[in-house]
Every structure is written in structure tokens, then in C-alpha cells.
Tab-separated table of C-alpha atoms in Angstrom:
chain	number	residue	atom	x	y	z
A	26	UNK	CA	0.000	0.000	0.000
A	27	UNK	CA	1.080	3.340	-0.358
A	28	UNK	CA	1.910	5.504	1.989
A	29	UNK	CA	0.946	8.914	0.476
A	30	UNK	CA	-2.336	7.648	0.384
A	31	UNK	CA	-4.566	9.554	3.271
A	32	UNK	CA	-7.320	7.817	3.417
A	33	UNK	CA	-8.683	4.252	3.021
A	34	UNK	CA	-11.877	1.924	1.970
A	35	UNK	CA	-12.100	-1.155	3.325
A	36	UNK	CA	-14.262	-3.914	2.361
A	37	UNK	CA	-15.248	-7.236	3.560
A	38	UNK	CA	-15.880	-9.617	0.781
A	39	UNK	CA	-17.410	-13.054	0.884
A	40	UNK	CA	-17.489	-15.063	-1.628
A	41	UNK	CA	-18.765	-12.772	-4.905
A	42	UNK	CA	-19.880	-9.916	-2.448
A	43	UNK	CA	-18.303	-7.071	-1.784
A	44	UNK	CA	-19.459	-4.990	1.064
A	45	UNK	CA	-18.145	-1.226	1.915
A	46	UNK	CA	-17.454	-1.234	5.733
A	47	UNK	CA	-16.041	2.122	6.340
A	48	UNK	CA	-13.698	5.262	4.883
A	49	UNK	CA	-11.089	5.777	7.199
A	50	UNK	CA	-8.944	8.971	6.957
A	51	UNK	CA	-5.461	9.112	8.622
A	52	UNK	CA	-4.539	10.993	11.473
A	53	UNK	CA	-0.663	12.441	11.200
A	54	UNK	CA	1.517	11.864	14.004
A	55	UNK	CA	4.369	13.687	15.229
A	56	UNK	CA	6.658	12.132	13.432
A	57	UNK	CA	4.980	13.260	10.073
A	58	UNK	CA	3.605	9.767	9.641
A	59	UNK	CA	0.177	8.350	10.034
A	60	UNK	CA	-1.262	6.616	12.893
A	61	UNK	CA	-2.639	3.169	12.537
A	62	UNK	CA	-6.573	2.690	12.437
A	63	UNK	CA	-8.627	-0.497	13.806
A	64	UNK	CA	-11.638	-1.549	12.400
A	65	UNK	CA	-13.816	-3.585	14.078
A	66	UNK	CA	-16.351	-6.213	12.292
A	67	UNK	CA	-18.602	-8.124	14.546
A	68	UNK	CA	-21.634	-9.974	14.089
A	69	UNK	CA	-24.982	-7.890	14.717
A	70	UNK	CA	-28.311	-9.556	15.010
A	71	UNK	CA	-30.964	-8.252	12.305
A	72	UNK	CA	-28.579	-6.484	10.164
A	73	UNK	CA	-29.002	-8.469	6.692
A	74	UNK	CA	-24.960	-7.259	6.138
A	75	UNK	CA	-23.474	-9.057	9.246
A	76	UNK	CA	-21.077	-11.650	9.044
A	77	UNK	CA	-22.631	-14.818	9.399
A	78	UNK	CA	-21.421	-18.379	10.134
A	79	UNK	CA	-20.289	-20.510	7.400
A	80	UNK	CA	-18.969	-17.684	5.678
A	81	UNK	CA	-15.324	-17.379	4.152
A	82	UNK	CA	-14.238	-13.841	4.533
A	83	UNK	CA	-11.033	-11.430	2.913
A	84	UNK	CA	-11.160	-7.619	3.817
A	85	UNK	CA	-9.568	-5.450	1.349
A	86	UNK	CA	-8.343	-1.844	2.426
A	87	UNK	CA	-7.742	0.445	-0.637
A	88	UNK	CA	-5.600	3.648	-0.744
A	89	UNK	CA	-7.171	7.018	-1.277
A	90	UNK	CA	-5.054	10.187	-2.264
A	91	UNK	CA	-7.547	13.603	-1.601
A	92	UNK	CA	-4.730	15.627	-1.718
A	93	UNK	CA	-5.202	15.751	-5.735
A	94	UNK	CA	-8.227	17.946	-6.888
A	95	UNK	CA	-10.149	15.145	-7.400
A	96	UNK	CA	-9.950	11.926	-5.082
A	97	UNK	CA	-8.648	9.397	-6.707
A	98	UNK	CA	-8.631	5.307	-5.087
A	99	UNK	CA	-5.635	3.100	-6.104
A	100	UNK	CA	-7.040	0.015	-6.920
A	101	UNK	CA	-3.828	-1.791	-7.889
A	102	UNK	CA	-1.941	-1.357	-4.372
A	103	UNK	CA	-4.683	-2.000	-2.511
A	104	UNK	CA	-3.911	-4.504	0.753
A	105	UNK	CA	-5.850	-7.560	1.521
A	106	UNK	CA	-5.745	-10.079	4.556
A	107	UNK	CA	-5.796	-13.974	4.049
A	108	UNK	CA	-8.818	-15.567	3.654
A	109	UNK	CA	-10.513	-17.248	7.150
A	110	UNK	CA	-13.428	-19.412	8.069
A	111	UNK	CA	-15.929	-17.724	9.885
A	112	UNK	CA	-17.266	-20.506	12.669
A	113	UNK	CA	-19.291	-23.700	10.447
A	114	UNK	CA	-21.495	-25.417	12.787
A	115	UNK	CA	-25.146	-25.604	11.163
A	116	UNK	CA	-24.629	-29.247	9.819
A	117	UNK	CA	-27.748	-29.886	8.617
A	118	UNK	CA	-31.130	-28.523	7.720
A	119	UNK	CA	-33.413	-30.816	6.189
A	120	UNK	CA	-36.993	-32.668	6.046
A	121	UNK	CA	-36.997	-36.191	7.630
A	122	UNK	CA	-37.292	-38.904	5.750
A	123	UNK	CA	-41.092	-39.285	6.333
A	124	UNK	CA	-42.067	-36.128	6.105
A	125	UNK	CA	-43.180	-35.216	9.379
A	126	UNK	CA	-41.301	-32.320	10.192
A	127	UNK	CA	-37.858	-30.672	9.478
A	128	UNK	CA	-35.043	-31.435	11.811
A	129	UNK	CA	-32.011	-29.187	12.339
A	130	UNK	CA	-28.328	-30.751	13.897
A	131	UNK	CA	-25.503	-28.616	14.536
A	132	UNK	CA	-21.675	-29.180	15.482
A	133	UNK	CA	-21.928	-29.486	19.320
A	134	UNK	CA	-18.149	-29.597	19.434
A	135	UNK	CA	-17.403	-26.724	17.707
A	136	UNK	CA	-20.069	-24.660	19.710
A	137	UNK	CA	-19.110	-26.193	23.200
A	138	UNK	CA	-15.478	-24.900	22.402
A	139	UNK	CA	-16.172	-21.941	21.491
A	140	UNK	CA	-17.880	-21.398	24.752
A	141	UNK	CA	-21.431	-21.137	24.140
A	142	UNK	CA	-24.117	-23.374	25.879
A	143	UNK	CA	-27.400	-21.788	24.629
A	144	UNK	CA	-28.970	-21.504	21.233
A	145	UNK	CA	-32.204	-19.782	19.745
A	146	UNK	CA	-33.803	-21.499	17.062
A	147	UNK	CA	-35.932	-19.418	14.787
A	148	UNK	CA	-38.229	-19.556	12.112
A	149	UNK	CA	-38.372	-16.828	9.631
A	150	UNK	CA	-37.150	-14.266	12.439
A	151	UNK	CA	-39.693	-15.821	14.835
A	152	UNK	CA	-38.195	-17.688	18.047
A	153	UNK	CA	-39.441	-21.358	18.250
A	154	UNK	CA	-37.491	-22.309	21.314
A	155	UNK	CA	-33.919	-21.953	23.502
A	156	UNK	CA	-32.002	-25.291	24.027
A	157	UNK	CA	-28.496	-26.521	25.143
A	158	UNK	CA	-26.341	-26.267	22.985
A	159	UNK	CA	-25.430	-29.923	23.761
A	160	UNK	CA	-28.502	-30.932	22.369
A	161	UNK	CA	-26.960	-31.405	18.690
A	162	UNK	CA	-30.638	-31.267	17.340
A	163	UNK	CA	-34.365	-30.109	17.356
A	164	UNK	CA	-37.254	-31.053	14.939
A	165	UNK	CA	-40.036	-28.578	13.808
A	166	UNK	CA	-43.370	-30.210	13.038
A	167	UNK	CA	-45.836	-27.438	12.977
A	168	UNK	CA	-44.822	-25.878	9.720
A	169	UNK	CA	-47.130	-26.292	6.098
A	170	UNK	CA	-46.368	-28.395	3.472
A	171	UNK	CA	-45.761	-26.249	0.182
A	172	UNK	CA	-43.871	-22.980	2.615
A	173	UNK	CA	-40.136	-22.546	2.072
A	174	UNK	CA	-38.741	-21.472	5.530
A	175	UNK	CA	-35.724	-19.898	6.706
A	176	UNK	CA	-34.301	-21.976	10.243
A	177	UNK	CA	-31.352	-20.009	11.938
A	178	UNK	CA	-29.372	-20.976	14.988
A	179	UNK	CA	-28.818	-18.133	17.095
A	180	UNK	CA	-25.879	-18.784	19.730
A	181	UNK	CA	-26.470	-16.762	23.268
A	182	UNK	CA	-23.784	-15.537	25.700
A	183	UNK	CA	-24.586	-13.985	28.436
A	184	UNK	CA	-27.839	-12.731	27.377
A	185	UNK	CA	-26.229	-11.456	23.834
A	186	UNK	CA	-27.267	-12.774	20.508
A	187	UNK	CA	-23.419	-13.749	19.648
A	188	UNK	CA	-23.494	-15.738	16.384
A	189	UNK	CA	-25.929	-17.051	13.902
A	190	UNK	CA	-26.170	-19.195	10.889
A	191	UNK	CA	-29.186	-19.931	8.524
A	192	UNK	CA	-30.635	-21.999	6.085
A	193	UNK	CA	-33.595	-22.948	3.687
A	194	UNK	CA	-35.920	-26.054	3.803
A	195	UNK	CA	-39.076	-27.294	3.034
A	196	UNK	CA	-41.866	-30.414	2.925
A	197	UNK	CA	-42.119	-32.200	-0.092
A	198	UNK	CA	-45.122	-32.759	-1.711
A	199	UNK	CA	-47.831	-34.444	0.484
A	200	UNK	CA	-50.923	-34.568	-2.028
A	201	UNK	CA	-51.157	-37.430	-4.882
A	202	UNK	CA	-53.002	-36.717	-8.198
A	203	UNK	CA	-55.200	-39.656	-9.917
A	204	UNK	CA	-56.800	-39.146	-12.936
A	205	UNK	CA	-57.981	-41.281	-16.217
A	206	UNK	CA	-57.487	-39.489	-19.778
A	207	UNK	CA	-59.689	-40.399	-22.541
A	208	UNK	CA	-60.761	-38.709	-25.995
A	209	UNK	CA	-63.140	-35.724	-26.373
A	210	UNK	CA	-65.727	-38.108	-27.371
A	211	UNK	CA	-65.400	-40.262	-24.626
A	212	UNK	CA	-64.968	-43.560	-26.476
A	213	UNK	CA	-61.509	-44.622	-25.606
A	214	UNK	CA	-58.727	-44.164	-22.888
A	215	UNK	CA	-55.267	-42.381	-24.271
A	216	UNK	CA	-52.509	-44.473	-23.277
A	217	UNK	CA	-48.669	-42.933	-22.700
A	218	UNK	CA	-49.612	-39.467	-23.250
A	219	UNK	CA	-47.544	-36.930	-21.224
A	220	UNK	CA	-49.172	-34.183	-19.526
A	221	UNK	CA	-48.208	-31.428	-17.421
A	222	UNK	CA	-49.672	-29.821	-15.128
A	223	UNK	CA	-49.074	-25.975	-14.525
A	224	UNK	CA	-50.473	-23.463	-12.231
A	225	UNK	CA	-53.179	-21.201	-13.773
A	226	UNK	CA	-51.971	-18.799	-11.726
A	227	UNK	CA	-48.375	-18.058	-13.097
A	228	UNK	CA	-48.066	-20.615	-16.021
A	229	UNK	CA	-45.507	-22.444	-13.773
A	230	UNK	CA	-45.154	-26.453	-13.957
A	231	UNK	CA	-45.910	-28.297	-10.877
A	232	UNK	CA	-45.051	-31.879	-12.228
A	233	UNK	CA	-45.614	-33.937	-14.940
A	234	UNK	CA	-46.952	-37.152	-15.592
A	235	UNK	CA	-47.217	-39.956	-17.967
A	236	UNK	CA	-50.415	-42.149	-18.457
A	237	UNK	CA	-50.027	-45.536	-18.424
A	238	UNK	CA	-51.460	-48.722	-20.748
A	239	UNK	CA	-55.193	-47.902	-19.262
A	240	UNK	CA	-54.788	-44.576	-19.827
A	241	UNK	CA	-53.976	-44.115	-16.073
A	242	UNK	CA	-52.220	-41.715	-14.490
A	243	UNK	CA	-50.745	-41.268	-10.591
A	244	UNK	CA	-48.012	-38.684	-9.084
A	245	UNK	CA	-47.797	-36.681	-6.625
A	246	UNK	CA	-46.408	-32.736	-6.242
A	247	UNK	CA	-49.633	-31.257	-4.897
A	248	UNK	CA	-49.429	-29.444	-1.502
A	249	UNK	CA	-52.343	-30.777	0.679
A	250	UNK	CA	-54.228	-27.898	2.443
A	251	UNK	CA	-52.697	-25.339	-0.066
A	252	UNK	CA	-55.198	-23.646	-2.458
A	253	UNK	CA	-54.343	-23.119	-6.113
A	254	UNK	CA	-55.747	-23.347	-9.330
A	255	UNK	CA	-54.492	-25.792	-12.118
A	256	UNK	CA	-54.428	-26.362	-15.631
A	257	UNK	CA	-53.429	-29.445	-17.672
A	258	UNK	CA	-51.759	-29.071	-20.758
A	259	UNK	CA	-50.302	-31.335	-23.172
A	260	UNK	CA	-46.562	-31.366	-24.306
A	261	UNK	CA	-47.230	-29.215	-26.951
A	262	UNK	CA	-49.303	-26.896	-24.513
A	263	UNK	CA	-52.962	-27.914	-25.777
A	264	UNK	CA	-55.276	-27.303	-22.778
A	265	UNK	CA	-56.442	-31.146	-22.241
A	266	UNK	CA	-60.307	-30.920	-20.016
């Protein structure tokens, strides 16, 4: 970095994303130098920006000279720390193999080393209970088939929300579709015909489906209890009624 530089940007950057933490102009010391400035990055509950756990994380800090009439950054010489590992230990968030509810499991080790003994599980930002962290698991069953949610493990010290990490799950499917397809006249069944079936609503596809020798056909990809209006179409996107 240069050291006729006044002033510096630094950024945090995970993965593709590069986030602006702070400008930071120098302060001369007696010497005619510059004194050295901290900056401090800590997680912060609610603040879609904060680091989060899982993360791998390089912060940049980029030289700017506003000495010259116009402020100008110097990419090229900018400095950059190694990369690190923010702390992993959200193992797993996924539906159960019957479908009866969505079970989270976490890295008890890593937590329990790192000092903290209390977590708050959440749902979409809403608290669903504080366990011990020794634990290593907890199973939501009161959530609706067909609704993505967002799980997060929040770690408490102290009181303090410390640490959190997040992810996405859902139920699969719970409702089947049975249906028979025959001619417009009603005289004969239509065997191996493919036919898809999209929501009316957007035009989206929610499965498709093959009939079989009897003109038969059985899937699933319905949401029980969830209200929506279908169509069926053909392959080459004939309305079929």
C-alpha cells in the first residue's frame, strides 16, 4: 500500500460480495507519519450485512489520495488479509425422511469450544425455542407443506445474541393426483400421453406425468391444504379438459 495515500476503503468480501465497511482517513503523528486505524467487524443480530457463520471472509483496504483535486482510489496497491473461516457449525437442515417435520443438527463440538451453551432457534425471524447447545438437534413439526422457511441458529452468551447461521428447507409434496385421460368423445382411454400440469396462476409447472397402458395416471407434487388453481396441458401446450 502506499503511503501517500490519506485515506482508506475497506471492504469485507465473501465469496462474490463485496461490502463497503467504512472510509477511514489518517490521522498524522508527530513524526509526520500516520497513525494506525482499527476496524472492528462483529456480528450484529438483524442487520441483513453481518457476518454470518459458514462464511469465508477477505477484507480489502484500498488507498485514497484527496490531496489531488479530485480523489482518486488506487485500486492496484490496494492490501488484503488472508482468507478465514468464519465458525461452520449448522450441519444440517433438512426434512426427515417421512415427512413429518424438518429437523435441524448442529456441530456441538465446535459450539461447546467456542464457549457457548445456549442456542435460539428461529423460524423466519420468529423464536421457536432456547435449548443446550449440547442438544446437537431439534425437529419442527408445525410448519405447512408447500412454505419454504428460513431456520437459523442463534448462539447466546450472556444474554447477547453472539453468532448465527441460517438456512432454507421445506416439505415435499404431500398430495397425490389420480386421474384417467380419454378422448373428447369419450370412447376410448389415451394411453402414454404426457401431460403437465401448470399453475393457472403463473403458467408455472408443478409436475408432470405420464399415463399408463389404461390410460392411467398417478403422481404426486400437490401441496395438501394449499389452495391453487391448475391447468393441464399437453406437451405441446394444448389445454387437455
Amino acid at each position: 500500500m502506499s503511503n501517500k495515500a490519506d485515506r482508506y476503503q475497506v471492504h469485507r468480501k465473501t465469496g462474490d460480495e463485496s461490502l463497503l465497511l467504512g472510509t477511514y482517513d489518517l490521522t498524522t503523528n508527530e513524526a509526520g507519519g500516520y497513525d494506525p486505524f482499527v476496524v472492528a467487524d462483529a456480528y450484529a443480530y438483524g442487520n441483513s450485512t453481518s457476518m454470518v457463520g459458514g462464511d469465508a471472509v477477505v477484507y480489502t483496504a484500498m488507498p485514497v489520495y484527496t490531496a489531488m483535486e479530485r480523489a482518486q482510489s488506487d485500486t492496484e496497491n490496494q492490501g488484503q488479509s488472508a482468507s478465514f473461516a468464519t465458525l461452520d457449525f449448522l450441519t444440517s437442515v433438512a426434512p426427515n425422511a417421512d415427512q413429518s417435520g424438518i429437523t435441524f443438527t448442529w456441530d456441538v463440538t465446535a459450539l461447546t469450544h467456542a464457549g457457548y451453551d445456549t442456542l435460539r432457534l428461529e423460524r423466519d425471524g420468529e423464536t421457536l425455542t432456547y435449548i443446550p447447545t449440547d442438544a446437537g438437534s431439534f425437529t419442527d413439526t408445525l410448519m405447512l407443506f408447500g412454505t419454504a422457511y428460513t431456520y437459523s441458529a442463534v448462539m447466546v452468551e450472556n444474554g447477547v445474541d453472539s453468532w448465527e447461521q441460517s438456512a432454507t428447507a421445506q416439505l415435499a409434496p404431500n398430495g397425490a393426483i389420480q386421474a384417467t385421460l380419454i378422448s373428447a368423445a369419450g370412447d376410448f382411454v389415451l394411453p402414454h400421453q404426457t401431460l403437465v400440469l401448470t399453475d393457472a396462476a403463473d403458467g408455472s409447472t408443478v409436475v408432470s406425468a405420464t399415463t399408463d397402458a389404461q390410460g392411467q395416471l398417478q403422481t404426486s407434487g400437490l401441496y395438501y391444504g394449499v389452495s391453487q388453481q391448475f391447468a393441464w396441458q399437453s406437451e405441446s401446450q394444448a389445454l387437455v379438459t
